Tab-separated table of C-alpha atoms in Angstrom:
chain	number	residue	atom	x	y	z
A	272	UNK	CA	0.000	0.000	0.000
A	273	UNK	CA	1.468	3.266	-1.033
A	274	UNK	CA	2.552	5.603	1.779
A	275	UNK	CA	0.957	9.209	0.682
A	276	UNK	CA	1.795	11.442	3.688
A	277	UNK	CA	3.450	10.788	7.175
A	278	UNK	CA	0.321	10.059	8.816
A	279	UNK	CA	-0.477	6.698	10.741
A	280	UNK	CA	-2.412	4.278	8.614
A	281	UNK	CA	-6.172	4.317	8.013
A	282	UNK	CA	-6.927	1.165	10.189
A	283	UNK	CA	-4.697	3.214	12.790
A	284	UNK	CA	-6.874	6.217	12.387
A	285	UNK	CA	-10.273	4.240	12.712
A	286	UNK	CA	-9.493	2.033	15.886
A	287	UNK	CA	-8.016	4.581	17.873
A	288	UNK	CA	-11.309	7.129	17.166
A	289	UNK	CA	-13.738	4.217	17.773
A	290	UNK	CA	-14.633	4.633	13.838
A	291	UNK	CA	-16.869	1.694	12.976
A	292	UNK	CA	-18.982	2.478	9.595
A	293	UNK	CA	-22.548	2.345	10.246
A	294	UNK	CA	-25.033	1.146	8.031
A	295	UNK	CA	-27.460	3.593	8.857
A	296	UNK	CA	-24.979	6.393	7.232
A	297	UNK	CA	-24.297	4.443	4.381
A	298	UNK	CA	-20.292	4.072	5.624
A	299	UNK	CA	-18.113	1.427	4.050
A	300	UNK	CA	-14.435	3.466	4.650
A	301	UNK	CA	-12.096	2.839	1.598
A	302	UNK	CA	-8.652	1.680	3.407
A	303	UNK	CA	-6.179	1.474	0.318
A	304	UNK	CA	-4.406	4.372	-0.430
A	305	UNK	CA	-3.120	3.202	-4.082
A	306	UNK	CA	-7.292	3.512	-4.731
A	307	UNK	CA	-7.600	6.570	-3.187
A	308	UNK	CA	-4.446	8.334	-5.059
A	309	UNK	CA	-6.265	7.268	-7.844
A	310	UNK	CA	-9.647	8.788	-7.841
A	311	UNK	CA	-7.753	11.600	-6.942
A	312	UNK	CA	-5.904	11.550	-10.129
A	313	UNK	CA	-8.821	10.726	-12.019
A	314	UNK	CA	-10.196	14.106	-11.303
A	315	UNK	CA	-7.820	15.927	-13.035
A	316	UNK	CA	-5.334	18.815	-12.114
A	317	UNK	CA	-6.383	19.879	-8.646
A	318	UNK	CA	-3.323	22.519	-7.960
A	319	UNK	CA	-5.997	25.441	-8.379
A	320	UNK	CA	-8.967	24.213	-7.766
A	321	UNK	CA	-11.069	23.892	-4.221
A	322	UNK	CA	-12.187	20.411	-4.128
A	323	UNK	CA	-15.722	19.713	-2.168
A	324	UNK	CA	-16.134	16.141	-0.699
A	325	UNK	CA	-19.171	14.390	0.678
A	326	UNK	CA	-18.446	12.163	3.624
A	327	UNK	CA	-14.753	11.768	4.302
A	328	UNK	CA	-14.959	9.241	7.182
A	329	UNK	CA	-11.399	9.007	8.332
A	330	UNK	CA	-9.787	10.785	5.741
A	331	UNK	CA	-8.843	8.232	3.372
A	332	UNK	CA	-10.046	9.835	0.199
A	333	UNK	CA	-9.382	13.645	1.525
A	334	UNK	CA	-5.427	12.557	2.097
A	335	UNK	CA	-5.259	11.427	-1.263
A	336	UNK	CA	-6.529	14.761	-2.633
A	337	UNK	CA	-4.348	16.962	-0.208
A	338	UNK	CA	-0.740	14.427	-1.605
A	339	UNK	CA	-2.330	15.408	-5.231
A	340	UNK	CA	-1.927	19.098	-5.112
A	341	UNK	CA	-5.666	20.131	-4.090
A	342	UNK	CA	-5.335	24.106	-3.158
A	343	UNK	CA	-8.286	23.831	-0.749
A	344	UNK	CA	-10.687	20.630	0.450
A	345	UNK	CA	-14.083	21.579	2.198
A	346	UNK	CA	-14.960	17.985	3.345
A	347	UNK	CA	-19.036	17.727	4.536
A	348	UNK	CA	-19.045	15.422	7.324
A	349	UNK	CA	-22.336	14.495	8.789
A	350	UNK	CA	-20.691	11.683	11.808
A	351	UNK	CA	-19.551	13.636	14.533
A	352	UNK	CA	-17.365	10.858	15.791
A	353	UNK	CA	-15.035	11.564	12.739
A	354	UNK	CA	-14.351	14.955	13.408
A	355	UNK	CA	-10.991	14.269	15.373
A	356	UNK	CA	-9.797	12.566	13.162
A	357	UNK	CA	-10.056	15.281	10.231
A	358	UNK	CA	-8.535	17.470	12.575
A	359	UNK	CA	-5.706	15.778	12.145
A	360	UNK	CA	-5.317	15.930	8.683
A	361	UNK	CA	-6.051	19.942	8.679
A	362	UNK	CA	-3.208	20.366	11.199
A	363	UNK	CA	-0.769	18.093	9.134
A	364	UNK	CA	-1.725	20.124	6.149
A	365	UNK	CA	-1.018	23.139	7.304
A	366	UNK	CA	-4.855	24.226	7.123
A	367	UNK	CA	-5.734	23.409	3.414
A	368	UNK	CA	-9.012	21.117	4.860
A	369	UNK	CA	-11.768	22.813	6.153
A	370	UNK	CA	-14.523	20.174	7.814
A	371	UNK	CA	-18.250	21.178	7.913
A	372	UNK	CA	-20.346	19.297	10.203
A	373	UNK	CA	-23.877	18.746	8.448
A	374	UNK	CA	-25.567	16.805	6.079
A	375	UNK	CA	-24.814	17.281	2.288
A	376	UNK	CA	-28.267	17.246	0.997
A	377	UNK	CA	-28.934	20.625	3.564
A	378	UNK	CA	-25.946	22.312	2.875
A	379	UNK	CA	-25.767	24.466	-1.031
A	380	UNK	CA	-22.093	23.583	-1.786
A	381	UNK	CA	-21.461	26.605	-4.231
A	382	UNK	CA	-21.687	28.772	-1.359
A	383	UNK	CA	-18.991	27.100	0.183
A	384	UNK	CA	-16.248	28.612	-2.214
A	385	UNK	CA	-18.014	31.180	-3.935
A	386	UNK	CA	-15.875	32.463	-6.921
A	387	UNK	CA	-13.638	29.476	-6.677
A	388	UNK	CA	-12.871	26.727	-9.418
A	389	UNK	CA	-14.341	24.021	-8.133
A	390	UNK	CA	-14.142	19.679	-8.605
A	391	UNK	CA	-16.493	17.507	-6.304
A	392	UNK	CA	-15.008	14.344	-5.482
A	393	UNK	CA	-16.466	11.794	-3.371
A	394	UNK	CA	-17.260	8.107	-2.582
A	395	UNK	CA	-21.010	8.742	-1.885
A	396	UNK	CA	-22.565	7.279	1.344
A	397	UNK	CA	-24.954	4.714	-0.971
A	398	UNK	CA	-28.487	6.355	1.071
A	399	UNK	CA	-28.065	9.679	-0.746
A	400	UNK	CA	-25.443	9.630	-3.599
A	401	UNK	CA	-28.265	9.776	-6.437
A	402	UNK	CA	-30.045	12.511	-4.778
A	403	UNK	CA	-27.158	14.790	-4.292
A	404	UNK	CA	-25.963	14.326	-8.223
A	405	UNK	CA	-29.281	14.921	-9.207
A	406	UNK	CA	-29.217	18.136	-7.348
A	407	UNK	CA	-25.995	19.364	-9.332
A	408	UNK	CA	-27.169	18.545	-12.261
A	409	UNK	CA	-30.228	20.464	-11.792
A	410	UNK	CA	-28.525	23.567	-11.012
A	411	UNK	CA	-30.599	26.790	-11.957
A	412	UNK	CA	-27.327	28.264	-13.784
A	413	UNK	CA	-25.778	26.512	-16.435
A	414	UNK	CA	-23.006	25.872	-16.834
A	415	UNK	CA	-22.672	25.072	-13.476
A	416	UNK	CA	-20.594	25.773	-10.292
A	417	UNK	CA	-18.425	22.816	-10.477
A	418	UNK	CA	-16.144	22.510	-13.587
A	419	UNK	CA	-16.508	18.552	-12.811
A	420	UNK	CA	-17.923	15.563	-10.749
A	421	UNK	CA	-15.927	12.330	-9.727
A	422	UNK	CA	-17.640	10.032	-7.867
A	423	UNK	CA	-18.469	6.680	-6.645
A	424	UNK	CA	-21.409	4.686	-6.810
A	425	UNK	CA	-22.615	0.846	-6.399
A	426	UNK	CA	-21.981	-0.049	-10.123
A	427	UNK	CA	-25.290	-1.084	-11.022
A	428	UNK	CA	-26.810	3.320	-10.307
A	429	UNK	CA	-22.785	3.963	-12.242
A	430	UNK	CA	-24.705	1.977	-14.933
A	431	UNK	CA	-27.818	3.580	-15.318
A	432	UNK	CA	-26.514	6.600	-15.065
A	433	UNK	CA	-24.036	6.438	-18.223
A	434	UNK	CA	-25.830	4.176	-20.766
A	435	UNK	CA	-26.996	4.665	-23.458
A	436	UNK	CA	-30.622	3.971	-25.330
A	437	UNK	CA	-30.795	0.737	-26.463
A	438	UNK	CA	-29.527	-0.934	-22.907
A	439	UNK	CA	-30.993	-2.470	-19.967
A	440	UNK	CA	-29.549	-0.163	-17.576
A	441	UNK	CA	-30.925	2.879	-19.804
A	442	UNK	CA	-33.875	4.797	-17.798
A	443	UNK	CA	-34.739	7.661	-15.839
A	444	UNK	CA	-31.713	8.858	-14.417
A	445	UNK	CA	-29.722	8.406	-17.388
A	446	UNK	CA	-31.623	10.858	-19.356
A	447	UNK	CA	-31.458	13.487	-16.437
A	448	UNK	CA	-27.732	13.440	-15.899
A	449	UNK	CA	-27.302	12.631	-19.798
A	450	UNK	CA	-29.202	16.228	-20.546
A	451	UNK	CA	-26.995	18.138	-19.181
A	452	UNK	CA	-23.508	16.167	-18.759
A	453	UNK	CA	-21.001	13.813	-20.500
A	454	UNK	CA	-20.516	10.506	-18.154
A	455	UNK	CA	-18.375	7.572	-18.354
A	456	UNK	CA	-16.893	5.048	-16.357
A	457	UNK	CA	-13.739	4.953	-14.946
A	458	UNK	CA	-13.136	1.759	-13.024
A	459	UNK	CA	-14.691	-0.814	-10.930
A	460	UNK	CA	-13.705	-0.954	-6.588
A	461	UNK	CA	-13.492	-4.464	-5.554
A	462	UNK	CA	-15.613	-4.624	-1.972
A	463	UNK	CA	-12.879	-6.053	-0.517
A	464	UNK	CA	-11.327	-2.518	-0.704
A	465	UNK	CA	-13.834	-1.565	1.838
A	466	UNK	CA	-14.141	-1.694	5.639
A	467	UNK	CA	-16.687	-2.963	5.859
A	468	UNK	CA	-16.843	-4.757	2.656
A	469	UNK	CA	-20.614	-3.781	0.882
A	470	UNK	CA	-21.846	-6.526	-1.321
A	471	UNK	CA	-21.970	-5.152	-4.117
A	472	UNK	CA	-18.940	-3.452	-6.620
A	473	UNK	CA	-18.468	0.024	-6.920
A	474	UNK	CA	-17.647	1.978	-9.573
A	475	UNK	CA	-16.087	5.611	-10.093
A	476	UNK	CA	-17.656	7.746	-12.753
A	477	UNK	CA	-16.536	11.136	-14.113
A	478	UNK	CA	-18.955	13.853	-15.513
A	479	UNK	CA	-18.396	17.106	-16.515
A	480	UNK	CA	-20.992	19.230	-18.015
A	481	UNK	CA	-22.206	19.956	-21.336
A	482	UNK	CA	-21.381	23.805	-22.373
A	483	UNK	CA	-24.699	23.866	-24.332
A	484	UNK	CA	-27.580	21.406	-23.177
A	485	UNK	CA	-30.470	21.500	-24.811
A	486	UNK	CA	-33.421	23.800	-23.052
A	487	UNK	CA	-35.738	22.115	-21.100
A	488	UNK	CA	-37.796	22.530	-18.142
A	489	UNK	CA	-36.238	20.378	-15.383
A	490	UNK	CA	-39.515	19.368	-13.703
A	491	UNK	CA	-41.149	18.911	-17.117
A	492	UNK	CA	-38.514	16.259	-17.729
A	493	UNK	CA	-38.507	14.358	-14.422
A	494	UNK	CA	-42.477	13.995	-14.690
A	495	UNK	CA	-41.962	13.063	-18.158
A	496	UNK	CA	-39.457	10.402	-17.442
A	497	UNK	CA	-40.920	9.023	-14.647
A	498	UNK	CA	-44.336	8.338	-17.013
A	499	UNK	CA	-42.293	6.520	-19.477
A	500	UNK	CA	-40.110	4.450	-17.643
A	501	UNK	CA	-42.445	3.646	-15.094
A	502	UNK	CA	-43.912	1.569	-17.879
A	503	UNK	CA	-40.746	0.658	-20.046
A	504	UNK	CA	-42.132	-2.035	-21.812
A	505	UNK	CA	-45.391	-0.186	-23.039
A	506	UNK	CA	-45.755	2.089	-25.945
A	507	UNK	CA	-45.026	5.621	-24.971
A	508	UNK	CA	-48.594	6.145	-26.405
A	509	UNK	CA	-49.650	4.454	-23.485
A	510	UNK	CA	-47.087	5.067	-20.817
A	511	UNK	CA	-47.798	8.885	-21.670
A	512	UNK	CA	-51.724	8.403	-21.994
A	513	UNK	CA	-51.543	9.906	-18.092
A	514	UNK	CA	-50.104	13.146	-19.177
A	515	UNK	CA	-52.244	14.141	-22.359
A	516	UNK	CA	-55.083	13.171	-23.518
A	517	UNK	CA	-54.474	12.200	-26.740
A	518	UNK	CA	-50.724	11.825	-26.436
A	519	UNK	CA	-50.478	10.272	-29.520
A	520	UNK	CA	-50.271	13.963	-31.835
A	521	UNK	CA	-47.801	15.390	-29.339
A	522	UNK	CA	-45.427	12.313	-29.677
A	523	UNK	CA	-45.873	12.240	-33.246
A	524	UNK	CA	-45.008	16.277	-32.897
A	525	UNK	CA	-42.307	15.560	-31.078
A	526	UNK	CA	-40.563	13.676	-34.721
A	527	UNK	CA	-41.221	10.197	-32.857
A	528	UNK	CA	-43.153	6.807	-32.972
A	529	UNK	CA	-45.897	6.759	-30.479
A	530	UNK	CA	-45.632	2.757	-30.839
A	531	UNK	CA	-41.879	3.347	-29.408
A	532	UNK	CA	-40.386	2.373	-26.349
A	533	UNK	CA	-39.061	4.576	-23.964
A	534	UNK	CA	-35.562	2.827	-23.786
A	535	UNK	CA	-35.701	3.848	-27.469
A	536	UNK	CA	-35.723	7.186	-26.995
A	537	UNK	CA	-32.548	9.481	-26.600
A	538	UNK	CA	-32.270	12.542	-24.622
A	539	UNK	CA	-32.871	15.041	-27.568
A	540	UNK	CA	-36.023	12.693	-28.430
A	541	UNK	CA	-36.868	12.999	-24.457
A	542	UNK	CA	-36.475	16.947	-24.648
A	543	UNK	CA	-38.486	17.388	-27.252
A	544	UNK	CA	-41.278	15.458	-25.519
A	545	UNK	CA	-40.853	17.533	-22.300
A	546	UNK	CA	-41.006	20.658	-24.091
A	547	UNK	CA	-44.198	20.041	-26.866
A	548	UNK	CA	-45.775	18.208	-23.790
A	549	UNK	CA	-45.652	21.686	-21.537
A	550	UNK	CA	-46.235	23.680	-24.694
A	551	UNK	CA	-49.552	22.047	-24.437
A	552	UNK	CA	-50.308	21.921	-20.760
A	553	UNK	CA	-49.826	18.755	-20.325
C-alpha cells in the first residue's frame, strides 16, 4: 500500500477514534491508499482548484486529494465521531481542509467557495449519492458551479446513469444526468477494498458538463421520465396516456413513434417530448 503522507495508517486512524462504519450512514471506509491516489488523479489537475467532498470518514479519500496538489478541500461530514480525526489531517496540512459538520443534501455547496474553481469528489454514502448528483445537475445556472464531478457509486446506479438507449440499464436517471452532462466510467472498486466490505462493486464515474444542453424545463422532464419508464415495456402512447389526452399527436409532434419504447428514446427525443408536452399543458 502506497505511503501518501506521514500520517499513521487508516486502520490506525479508525481504531483509535472508535470509527466503525454504520449502516445507517451508508459508511463502508475505503482503506487502500493506491485507490484513493487514484480517484484523486482521475479528477484531473487539482493545484488550483477547491475540491468539495461528501463524507470523508477518516480521511482516506481527503489525504489522497491533499498528496495530489488540491489548493483547498471543504470535506461535509455528517458523523460527529469523525471529526478528530479530520482534525488531524487539517493540522498536518497546514490548514488546506476545512470540515463542515452537516448533512450534504442541507448544505448548497457553491456557497462554500463562492468564486472558486471548483471539482467535487467523493465516494457517496450509498443512502443519498443519487439525490445529491441529481441536485448538481439540476442547477438553476448553467453551466454550473463545479467545472466537474468524480464520484463513486454501487456499479449497477454507475450503470444507469451512463448508458446509453438501447440498454438495460438505460432509464430515468440516465436521461437526467445525460441532458446536461457527459458521463463515463472509470473503473470498478473491488468490496474487498472496503471496511466494511458492501456486497456489491463500486464503480467511479466522471462527468463534466455539457457547455450547451439543450433547453428544457427540469420538472417537465422528471415527470416526463418518470411516465415513461415507469412503464418501459409499453408504448409511450400508453405510458404517456396519463399526461395528455391524446398523447399520440404530441409524440408524433415531437418527430417520434408513439408505438416506441421509452428505452428507445434518446435525450434530444426525451427533450423534445418535455417541451411540446408543456407547450400544451400537459
Amino acid at each position: 500500500m502506497a505511503q501518501i503522507d506521514n500520517l499513521p495508517p487508516l486502520r490506525e486512524v479508525i481504531a483509535s477514534h472508535g470509527l466503525d462504519a454504520r449502516k445507517s450512514l451508508g459508511q463502508n471506509f475505503l482503506l487502500d491508499l493506491n485507490l484513493t491516489s487514484r480517484i484523486a488523479r482521475s479528477a484531473g489537475d487539482l493545484t488550483n482548484c477547491t475540491v468539495i467532498e461528501i463524507g470523508p470518514g477518516p480521511g482516506g479519500l481527503t489525504r489522497a486529494l491533499l498528496a495530489a496538489g488540491a489548493k483547498r478541500v471543504v470535506a461535509i461530514e455528517k458523523d460527529q465521531r469523525c471529526l478528530p480525526a479530520l482534525a488531524e489531517i487539517s493540522a498536518h496540512y497546514d490548514g488546506k481542509l476545512h470540515v463542515i459538520e452537516g448533512d450534504a443534501l442541507r448544505i448548497n455547496p457553491q456557497e462554500l467557495a463562492p468564486g472558486e474553481d471548483i471539482r467535487i469528489v467523493a465516494n457517496l454514502p450509498y443512502n443519498v449519492g443519487t439525490q445529491l448528483l441529481l441536485n448538481w445537475v439540476a442547477t438553476p445556472q448553467w453551466p454550473p458551479f463545479w467545472l466537474s464531478l468524480t464520484l463513486m457509486f454501487q456499479k449497477e446506479v454507475a450503470e444507469r446513469i451512463t448508458a446509453k438507449p438501447g440498454s438495460k440499464h438505460y432509464g430515468r436517471l440516465s436521461v437526467l444526468t445525460g441532458w446536461r452532462t457527459h458521463a463515463e466510467q472509470l473503473f470498478d472498486l473491488n468490496p474487498k477494498a472496503f471496511t466494511p466490505s458492501p456486497k456489491v462493486t463500486s464503480t467511479v464515474i466522471h462527468l463534466t458538463p455539457r457547455p450547451e444542453p439543450f433547453e428544457c424545463n427540469l420538472k417537465q422532464l422528471e415527470k416526463l421520465t418518470a411516465a415513461a419508464f415507469g412503464q418501459r415495456r409499453k408504448m409511450l402512447r400508453a405510458s404517456l396516456k396519463g399526461l395528455a389526452k391524446p398523447a399520440e399527436p404530441l409524440i408524433e409532434a415531437a418527430g417520434l413513434a408513439p408505438t416506441a419504447r421509452a428505452e428507445e428514446i434518446d435525450v434530444a427525443g426525451f427533450v423534445r417530448l418535455a417541451n411540446i408536452f408543456k407547450q400544451n399543458g400537459a
